[in-house]
PDB file of C-alpha atoms in Angstrom:
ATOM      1  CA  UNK A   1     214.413 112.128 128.090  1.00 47.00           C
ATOM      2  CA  UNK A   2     213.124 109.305 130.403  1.00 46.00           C
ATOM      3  CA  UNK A   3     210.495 111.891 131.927  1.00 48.00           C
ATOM      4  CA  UNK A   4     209.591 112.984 128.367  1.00 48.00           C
ATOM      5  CA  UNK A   5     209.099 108.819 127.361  1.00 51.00           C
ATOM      6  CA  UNK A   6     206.606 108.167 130.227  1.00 52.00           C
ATOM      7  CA  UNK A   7     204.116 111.027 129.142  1.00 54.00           C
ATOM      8  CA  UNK A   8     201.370 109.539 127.481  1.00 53.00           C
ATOM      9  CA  UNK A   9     200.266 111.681 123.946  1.00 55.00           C
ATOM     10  CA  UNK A  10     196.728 113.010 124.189  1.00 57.00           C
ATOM     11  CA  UNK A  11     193.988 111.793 121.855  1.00 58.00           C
ATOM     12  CA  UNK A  12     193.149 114.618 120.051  1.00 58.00           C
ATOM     13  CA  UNK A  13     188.985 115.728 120.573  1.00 59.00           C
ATOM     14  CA  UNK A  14     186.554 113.712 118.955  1.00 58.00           C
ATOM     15  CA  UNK A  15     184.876 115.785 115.877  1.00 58.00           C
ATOM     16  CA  UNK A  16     180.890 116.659 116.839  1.00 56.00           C
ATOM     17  CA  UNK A  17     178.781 115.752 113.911  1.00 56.00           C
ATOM     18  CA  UNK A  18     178.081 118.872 111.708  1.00 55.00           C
ATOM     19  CA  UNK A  19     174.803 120.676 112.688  1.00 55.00           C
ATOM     20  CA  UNK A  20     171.882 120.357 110.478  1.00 51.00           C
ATOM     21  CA  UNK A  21     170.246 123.309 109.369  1.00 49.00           C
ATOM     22  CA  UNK A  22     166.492 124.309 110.096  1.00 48.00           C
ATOM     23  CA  UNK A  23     165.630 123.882 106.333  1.00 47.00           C
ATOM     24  CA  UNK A  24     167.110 120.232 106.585  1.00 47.00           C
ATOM     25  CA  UNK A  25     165.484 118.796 109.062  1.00 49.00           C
ATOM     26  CA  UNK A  26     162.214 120.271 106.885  1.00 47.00           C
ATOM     27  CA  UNK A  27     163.289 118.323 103.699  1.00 45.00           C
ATOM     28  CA  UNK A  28     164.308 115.032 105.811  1.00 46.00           C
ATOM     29  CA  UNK A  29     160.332 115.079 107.280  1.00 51.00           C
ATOM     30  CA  UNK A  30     158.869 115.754 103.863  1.00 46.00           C
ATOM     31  CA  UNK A  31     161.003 112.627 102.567  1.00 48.00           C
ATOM     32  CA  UNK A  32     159.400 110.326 104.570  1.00 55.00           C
ATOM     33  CA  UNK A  33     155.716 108.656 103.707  1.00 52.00           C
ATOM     34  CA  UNK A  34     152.970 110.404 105.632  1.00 52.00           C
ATOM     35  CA  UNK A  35     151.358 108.256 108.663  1.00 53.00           C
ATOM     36  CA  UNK A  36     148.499 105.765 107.741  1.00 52.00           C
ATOM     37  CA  UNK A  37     145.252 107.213 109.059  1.00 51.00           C
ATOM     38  CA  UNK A  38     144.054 105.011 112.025  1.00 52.00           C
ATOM     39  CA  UNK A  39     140.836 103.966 110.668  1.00 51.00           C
ATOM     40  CA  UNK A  40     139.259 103.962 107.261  1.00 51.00           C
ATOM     41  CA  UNK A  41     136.567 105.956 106.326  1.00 48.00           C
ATOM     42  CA  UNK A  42     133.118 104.336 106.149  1.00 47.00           C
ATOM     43  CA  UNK A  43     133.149 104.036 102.911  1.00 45.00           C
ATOM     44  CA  UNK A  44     136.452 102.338 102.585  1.00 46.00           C
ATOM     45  CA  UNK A  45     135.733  99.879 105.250  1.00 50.00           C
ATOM     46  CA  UNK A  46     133.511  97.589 102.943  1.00 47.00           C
ATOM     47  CA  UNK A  47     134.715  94.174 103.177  1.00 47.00           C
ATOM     48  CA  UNK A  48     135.561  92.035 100.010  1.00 49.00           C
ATOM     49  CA  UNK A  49     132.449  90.136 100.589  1.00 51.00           C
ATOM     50  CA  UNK A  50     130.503  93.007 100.633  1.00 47.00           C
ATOM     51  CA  UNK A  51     131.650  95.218  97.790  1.00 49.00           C
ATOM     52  CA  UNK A  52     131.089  91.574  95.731  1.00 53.00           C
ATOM     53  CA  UNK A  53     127.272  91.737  96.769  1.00 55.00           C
ATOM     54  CA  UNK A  54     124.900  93.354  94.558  1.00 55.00           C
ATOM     55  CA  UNK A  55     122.476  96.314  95.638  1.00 54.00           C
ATOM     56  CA  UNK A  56     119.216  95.031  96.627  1.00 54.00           C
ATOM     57  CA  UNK A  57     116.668  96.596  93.486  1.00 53.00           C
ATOM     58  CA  UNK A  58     113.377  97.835  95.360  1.00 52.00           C
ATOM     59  CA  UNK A  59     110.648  95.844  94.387  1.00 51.00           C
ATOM     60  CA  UNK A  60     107.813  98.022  92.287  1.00 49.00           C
ATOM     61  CA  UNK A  61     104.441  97.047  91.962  1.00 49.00           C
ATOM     62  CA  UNK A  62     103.599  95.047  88.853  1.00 50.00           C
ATOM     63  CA  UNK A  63     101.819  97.443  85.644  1.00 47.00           C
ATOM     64  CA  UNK A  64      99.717  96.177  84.099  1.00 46.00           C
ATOM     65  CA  UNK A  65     100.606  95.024  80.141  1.00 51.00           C
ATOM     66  CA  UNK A  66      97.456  96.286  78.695  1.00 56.00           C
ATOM     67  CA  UNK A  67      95.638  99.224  78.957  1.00 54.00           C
ATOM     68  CA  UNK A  68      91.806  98.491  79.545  1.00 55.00           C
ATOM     69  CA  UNK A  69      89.931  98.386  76.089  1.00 56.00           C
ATOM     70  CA  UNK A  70      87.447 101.226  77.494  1.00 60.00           C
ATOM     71  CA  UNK A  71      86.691 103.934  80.226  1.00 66.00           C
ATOM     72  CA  UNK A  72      83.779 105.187  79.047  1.00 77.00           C
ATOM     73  CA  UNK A  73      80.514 104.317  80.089  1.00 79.00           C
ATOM     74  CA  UNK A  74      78.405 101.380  78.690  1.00 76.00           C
ATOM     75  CA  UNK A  75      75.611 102.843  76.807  1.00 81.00           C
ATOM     76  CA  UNK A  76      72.190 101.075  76.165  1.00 82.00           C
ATOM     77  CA  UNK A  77      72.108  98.006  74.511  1.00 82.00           C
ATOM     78  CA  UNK A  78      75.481  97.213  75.549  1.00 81.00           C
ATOM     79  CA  UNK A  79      76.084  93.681  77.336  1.00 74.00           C
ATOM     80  CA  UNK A  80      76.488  93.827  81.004  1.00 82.00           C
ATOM     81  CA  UNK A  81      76.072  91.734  84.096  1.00 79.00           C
ATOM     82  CA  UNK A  82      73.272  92.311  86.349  1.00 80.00           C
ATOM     83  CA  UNK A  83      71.857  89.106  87.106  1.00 83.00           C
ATOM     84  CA  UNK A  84      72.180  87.461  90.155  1.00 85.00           C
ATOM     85  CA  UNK A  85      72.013  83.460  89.319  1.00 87.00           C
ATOM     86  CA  UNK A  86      72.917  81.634  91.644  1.00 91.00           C
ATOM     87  CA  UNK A  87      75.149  82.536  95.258  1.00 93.00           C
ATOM     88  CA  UNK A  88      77.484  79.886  96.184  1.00 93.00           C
ATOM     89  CA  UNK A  89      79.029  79.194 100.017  1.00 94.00           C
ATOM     90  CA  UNK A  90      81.205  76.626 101.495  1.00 94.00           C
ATOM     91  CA  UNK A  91      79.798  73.699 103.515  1.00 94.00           C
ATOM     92  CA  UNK A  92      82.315  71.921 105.815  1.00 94.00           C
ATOM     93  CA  UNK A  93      79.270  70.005 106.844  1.00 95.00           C
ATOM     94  CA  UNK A  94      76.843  69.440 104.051  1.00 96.00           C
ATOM     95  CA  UNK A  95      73.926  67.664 106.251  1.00 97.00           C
ATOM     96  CA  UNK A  96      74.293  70.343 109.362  1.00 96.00           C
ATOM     97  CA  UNK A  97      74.152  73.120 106.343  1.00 96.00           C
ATOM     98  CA  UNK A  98      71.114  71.831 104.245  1.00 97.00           C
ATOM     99  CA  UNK A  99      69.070  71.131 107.661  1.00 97.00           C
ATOM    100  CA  UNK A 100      70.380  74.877 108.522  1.00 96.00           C
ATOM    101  CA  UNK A 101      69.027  76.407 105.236  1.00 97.00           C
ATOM    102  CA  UNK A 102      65.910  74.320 104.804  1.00 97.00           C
ATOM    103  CA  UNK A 103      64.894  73.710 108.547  1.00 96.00           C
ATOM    104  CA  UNK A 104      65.962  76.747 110.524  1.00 96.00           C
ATOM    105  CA  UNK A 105      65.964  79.356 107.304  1.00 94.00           C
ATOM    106  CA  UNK A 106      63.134  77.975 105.609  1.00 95.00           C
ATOM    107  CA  UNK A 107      64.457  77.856 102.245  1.00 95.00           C
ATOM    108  CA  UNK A 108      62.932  75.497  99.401  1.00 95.00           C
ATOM    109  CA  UNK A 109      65.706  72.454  99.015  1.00 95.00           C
ATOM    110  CA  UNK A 110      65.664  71.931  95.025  1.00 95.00           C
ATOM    111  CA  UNK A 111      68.271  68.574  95.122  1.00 94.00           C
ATOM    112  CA  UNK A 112      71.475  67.371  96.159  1.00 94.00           C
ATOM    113  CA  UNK A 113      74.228  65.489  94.469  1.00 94.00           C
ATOM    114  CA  UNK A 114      76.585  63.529  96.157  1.00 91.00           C
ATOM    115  CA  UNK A 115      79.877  63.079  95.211  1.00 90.00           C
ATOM    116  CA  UNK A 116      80.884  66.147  94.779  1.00 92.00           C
ATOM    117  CA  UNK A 117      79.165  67.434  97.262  1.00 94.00           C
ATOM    118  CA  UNK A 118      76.675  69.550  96.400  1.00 95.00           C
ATOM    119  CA  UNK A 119      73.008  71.224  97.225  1.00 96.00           C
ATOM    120  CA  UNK A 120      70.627  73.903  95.944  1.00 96.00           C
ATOM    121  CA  UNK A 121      67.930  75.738  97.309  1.00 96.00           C
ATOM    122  CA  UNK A 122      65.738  78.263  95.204  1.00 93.00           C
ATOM    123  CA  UNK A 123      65.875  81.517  96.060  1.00 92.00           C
ATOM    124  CA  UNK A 124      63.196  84.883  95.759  1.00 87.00           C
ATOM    125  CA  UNK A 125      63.517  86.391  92.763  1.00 86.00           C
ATOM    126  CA  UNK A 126      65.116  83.512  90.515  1.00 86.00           C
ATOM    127  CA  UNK A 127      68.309  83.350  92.178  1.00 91.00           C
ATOM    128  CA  UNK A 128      69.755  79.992  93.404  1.00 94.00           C
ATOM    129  CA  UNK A 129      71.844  79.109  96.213  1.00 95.00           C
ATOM    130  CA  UNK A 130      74.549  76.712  96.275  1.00 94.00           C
ATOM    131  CA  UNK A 131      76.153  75.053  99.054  1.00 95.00           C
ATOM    132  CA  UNK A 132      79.327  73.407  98.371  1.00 94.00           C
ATOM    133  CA  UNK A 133      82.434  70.905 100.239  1.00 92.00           C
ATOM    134  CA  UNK A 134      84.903  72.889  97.902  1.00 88.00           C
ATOM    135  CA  UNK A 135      83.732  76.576  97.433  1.00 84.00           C
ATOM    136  CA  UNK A 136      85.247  79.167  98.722  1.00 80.00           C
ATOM    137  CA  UNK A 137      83.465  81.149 101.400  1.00 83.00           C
ATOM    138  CA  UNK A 138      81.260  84.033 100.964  1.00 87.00           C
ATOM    139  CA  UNK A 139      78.174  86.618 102.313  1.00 90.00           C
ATOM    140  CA  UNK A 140      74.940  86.443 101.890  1.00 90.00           C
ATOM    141  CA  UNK A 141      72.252  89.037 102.580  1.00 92.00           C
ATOM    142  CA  UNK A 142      68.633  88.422 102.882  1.00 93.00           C
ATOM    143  CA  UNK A 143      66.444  91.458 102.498  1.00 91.00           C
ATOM    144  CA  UNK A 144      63.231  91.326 105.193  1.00 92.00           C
ATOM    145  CA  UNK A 145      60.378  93.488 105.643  1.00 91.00           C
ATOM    146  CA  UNK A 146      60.812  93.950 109.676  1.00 93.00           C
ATOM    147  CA  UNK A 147      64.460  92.982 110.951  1.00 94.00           C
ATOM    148  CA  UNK A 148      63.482  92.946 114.604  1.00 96.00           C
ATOM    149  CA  UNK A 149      60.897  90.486 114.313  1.00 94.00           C
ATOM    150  CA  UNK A 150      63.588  88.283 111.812  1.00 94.00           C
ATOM    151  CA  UNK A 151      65.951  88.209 114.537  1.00 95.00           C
ATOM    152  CA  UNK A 152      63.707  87.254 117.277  1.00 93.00           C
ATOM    153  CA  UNK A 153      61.986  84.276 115.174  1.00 93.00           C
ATOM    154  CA  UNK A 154      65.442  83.075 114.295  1.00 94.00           C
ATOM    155  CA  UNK A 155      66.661  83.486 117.801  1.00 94.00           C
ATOM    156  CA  UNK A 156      63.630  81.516 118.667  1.00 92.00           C
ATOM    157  CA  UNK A 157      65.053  78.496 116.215  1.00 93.00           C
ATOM    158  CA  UNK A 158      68.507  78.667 117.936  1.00 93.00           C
ATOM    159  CA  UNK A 159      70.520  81.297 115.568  1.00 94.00           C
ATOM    160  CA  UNK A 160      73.113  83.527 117.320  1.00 96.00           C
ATOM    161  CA  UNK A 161      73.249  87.274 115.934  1.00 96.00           C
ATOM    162  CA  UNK A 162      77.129  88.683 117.033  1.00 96.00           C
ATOM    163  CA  UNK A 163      75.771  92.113 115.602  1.00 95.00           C
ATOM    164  CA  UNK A 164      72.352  93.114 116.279  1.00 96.00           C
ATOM    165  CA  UNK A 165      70.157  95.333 113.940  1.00 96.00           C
ATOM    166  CA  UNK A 166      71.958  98.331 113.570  1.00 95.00           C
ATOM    167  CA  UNK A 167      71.840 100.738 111.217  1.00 94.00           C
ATOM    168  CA  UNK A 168      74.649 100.881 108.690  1.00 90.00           C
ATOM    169  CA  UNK A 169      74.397 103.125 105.934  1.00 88.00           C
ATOM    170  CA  UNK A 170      72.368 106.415 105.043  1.00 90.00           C
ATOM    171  CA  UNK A 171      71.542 107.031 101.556  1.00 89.00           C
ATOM    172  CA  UNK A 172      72.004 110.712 102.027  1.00 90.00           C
ATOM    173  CA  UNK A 173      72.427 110.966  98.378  1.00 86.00           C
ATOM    174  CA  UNK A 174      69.719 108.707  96.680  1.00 85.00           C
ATOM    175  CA  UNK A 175      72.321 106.300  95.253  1.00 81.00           C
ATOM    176  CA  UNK A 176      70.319 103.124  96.287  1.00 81.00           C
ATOM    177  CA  UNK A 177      66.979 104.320  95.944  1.00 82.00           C
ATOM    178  CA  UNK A 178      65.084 107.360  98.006  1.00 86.00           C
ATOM    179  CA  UNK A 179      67.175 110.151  99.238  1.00 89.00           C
ATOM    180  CA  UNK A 180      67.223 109.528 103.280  1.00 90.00           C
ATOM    181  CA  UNK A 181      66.640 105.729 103.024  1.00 90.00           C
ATOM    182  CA  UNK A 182      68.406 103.638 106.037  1.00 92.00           C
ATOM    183  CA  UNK A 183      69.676  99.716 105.608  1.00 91.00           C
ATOM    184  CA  UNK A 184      69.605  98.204 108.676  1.00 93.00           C
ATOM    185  CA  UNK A 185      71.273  94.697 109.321  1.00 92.00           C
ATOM    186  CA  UNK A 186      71.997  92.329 112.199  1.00 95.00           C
ATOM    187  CA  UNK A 187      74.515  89.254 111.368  1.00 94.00           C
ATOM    188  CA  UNK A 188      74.921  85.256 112.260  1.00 94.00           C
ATOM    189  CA  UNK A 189      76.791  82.368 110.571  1.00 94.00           C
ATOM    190  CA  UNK A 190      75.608  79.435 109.351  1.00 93.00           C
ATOM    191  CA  UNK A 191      77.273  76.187 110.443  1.00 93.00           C
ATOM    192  CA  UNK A 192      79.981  76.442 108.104  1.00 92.00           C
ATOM    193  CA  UNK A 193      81.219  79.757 109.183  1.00 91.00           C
ATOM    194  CA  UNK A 194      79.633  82.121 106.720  1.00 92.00           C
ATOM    195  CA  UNK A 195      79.090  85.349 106.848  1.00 92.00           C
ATOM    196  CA  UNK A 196      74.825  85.897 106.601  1.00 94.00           C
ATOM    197  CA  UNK A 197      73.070  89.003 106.801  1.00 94.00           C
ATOM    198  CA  UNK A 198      69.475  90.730 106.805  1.00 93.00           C
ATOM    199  CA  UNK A 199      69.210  94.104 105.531  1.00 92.00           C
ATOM    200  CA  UNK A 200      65.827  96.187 105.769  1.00 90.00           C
ATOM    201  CA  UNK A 201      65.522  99.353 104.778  1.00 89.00           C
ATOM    202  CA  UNK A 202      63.653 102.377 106.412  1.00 88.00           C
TER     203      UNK A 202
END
């Protein structure tokens, strides 16, 4: 009985946890959410800032409101302008530009007024040319018989041609006159910065 006392009773085996099937573990994985993609796609990655701006509209050339009155043609009779009155350029220096045009040119003064600022000179043909403080500036062509011997009595009185006589245009279709016909022109400035030219035609 004593020997029987001092044995110690046996904990019975711990119970394994039941096995899961196959098709368990499947429905377990399909329970749980799906793994958040590690970036966005582009188009998802717009900031609030962003999606809050507005899409830049390209900018179209303006049209115009009205359609012109007329393409055809002007007939005869009809009013048109074709009469050169009067050529105006810009004078940053009205003295250095009328001594210019009536000393080294050789144009006939007609008057000045100042203020504003003004002087004519009388041109061949009718036409007038004014010099002005406040115009804006412009080109003027003067048509000579000979061009070379215009540019070397000019050079004579001090007058810088950047473009020598060259020939610039063909009339190879009679638009300006005889079929053939060459305008030749050489180029200087006045003291203001315009643009002059002589033009001769061969």
């Amino acid at each position: 009985m004593a020997a029987a006392k001092g044995k110690t009773k046996k904990k019975p085996p711990a119970k394994a946890p039941p096995k899961t099937s196959t098709a368990s573990k499947t429905s377990v994985r399909a329970a749980r959410p799906a793994a958040k993609p590690a970036t966005k796609p582009a188009a998802a990655r717009t900031t609030p800032q962003a999606a809050s701006q507005p899409t830049p509209t390209p900018i179209l050339p303006p049209t115009a409101s009205k359609p012109l009155a007329s393409s055809k043609p002007l007939g005869a009779g009809d009013f048109v302008l074709d009469k050169l009155h009067q050529v105006a350029l810009t004078a940053t220096n009205l003295d250095a530009a009328v001594e210019f045009y009536r000393d080294v040119l050789g144009l006939k003064f007609i008057a000045r007024f100042d203020p504003p600022g003004l002087a004519f000179f009388q041109l061949s043909g009718g036409a007038r040319l004014l010099l002005s403080t406040t115009s804006s500036s412009a080109s003027l062509y003067f048509l000579v018989d000979d061009i070379d011997k215009a540019v070397q009595e000019l050079k004579k009185r001090g007058v810088y041609f950047f473009h020598p006589p060259a020939m610039i245009h063909r009339d190879e279709a009679g638009f300006f006159g005889k079929k053939g016909n060459e305008e030749w022109m050489a180029f200087f400035k006045d003291p203001s910065g315009n643009l002059l030219g002589l033009v001769a035609k061969r």
